[in-house]
Amino acid sequence: MTSRFDRLSLLDTFVRVAERRSLSAAARDLDVSQPSVSRQLAALEARLGVVLMRRTTHDVTLTPDGLDLLADARRLIGEWEAIEERTAEGGTLAGRVRVIAPVALGQSLLVNGTARFMKQHPDVTVDWQLRDDPIRFAEEGCDCWLKVGPVPDDTLVVRELARVERLVVGAPESLPETGDVDLAALPWVTLGPFEGNRIELFNREGVATVFSVSPRMASDNIFAVQQAVRQGVGVAILPRWFVASALDNGMLVDVAPDWRAARLPVNLALAAGARRPARVEAFAEYIAAWCGDRLG
Amino acid sequence: MTSRFDRLSLLDTFVRVAERRSLSAAARDLDVSQPSVSRQLAALEARLGVVLMRRTTHDVTLTPDGLDLLADARRLIGEWEAIEERTAEGGTLAGRVRVIAPVALGQSLLVNGTARFMKQHPDVTVDWQLRDDPIRFAEEGCDCWLKVGPVPDDTLVVRELARVERLVVGAPESLPETGDVDLAALPWVTLGPFEGNRIELFNREGVATVFSVSPRMASDNIFAVQQAVRQGVGVAILPRWFVASALDNGMLVDVAPDWRAARLPVNLALAAGARRPARVEAFAEYIAAWCGDRLG
DNA sequence: AGCGGTTACGAAAGACGTAAGGATG
DNA sequence: CATCCTTACGTCTTTCGTAACCGCT
């Protein structure tokens, strides 16, 4: 009756099965027999008095109870790992860190920026997923979520990395030579998630100016917007970190040096446990420093 | 080599031994043989690669590593309990909640106030420790810490329950009959931890008045101060909740209705885990509501 | 000398893997 | 019908309690 299974191992198998959606696959991962996984799962369900997974022969799906457990299980496992790692101090970091980040931020800045981290910690695997859709953190098995704008999940610990400066840029040849430009009269290219047709800018004193535009082009992809601007389609609001080199080499110009769009916060979110595995803490620390330097 | 011990049980025994400062006592508590405890402790130490406790024949003391582990171990155990309780929903709460609270707050308000909670949850034991010294939360095995003033421990989650109103009270017969009193000229009784010889009061507009007094009496005990005031030794600054009934029945009067001392925050602190056992959450919720009603 | 922690040993319990059974797409 | 999960069974590992041993006050 008293299952002498290690409760943390039980959670571990549970998480593995949930991730692989298969008992057999989890068994291979964990290097045990498949019946063993089956028994452990059954034992966990018996212990909690709840059905965690609905098994059909060709798929395994979490019940609502299972979904609830998933986040807690991952956290508990992580906290145990943190304990083991802390006492075995000085040891080299190892394991996998799963990161979700916005496409734009990830493919240019972040992935490049982690090269040094990867060299420093050769046994750590970083698994990047670049996507812009809001995620259900708890269900993803994600260790570290980077997001532009507020993080809509109060089960997470959020740290603001930077507030990115955004400015109006255009291709130099497509702009009037006169110093003063009528921003509202220019053709605009807008970046989907952040602007509608309403542009709001602030000068150094914090005074706002608002005007409507009917964009010549709109896209949810920041690279597409930049390309369009370079080719003279119009002007756009883009983050400074993204256009810094283009500004330096003259491909783009700061159309309205006195005006800036509201700064957008870049946040880093971690699961809310009291402790996290050392590899996760180290990665978060590293990426925070990197972003602070580059985006601030 | 592969210790098949349940890691959470290992932590549980470790905590028990730390609390009882004895392997034998812990064994009795846990209803296992004493050698079993010895083995589990050894297994945990082997697993973490650290000596957790220094055992002499008549005492067991934690090493620094052991001290570090203690808080984490308690948290992990609590979080597992939270998992078990959440799934076994609707179940009746059980177990022990250890509370540390200031003497004054505890012996009058709090302990009385929990009567209904105790009735609602007959299987929950509440273990009150009333003391005013700052505690090392992590080492105490405390679930819930009530404190007046800021909580100097960033490993805790703090919730402000109330900001208590404090007013100048005196015994009616010992006061001049005239409406206007010169507060600085009255004899004072001061409450140790909160006042020195410098009294600062605010009127409704938030304007401050400061004056020095040389107290006729000083004490760190709020009951002693109240007694002295009632017997006409002098006036004192006391919290409204504490003197409310004395004000109602005329034993004390509000000496300076236009002036109030700065409100003192009453905080509730819990260990910072993502989840806590249901009994702890329930207790915290209850005591917070109670204090909000009575102290606000 | 007594109390308390560790080590030794036999016994019992439980978890594992292999193999058979059953359900589903 | 093939795949995947569950149940059955025998083996083996591991933990448990009892008992002897050792150290400290």
XYZ file of N, CA and C in Angstrom, chain A residues 11 25-26 45 62 65 71 82 86 104 121 139 144 146 188 200 206 240 256:
57
model
N 7.357 12.635 -9.925
C 7.055 13.884 -10.625
C 7.876 13.995 -11.907
N 8.001 6.576 -24.925
C 9.059 7.527 -25.238
C 9.723 8.017 -23.948
N 8.897 8.296 -22.952
C 9.446 8.736 -21.668
C 10.335 7.654 -21.083
N -0.817 8.843 -9.455
C -2.255 9.103 -9.498
C -2.942 8.553 -8.256
N -3.190 15.290 -20.978
C -3.322 15.671 -19.586
C -4.773 16.001 -19.256
N -6.507 18.255 -13.948
C -5.674 18.033 -12.767
C -4.204 17.859 -13.152
N 3.026 22.369 -13.766
C 3.870 23.501 -13.383
C 4.489 23.267 -12.010
N 18.266 22.649 -7.505
C 18.962 23.800 -6.927
C 19.650 23.410 -5.630
N 23.643 23.562 -5.219
C 24.222 24.521 -4.292
C 25.249 23.862 -3.380
N 11.936 38.773 -33.200
C 12.850 39.849 -33.556
C 14.033 39.913 -32.603
N 29.860 27.540 -20.448
C 29.157 26.403 -19.851
C 28.892 25.362 -20.931
N 2.475 25.417 -19.057
C 2.288 24.213 -19.852
C 3.437 23.959 -20.810
N 12.571 30.172 -19.072
C 12.906 31.592 -19.126
C 12.178 32.211 -20.309
N 11.314 35.633 -22.395
C 11.581 37.042 -22.667
C 10.408 37.609 -23.431
N 3.937 56.222 -44.003
C 4.339 55.432 -42.835
C 4.317 53.936 -43.108
N 1.954 58.149 -31.518
C 2.115 59.044 -30.385
C 3.606 59.203 -30.108
N 8.738 65.606 -22.482
C 7.659 64.695 -22.179
C 6.321 65.111 -22.770
N 15.853 51.430 -31.151
C 17.213 51.878 -31.458
C 18.179 50.704 -31.609
N 13.226 62.293 -36.863
C 12.738 63.318 -35.939
C 13.519 63.236 -34.632
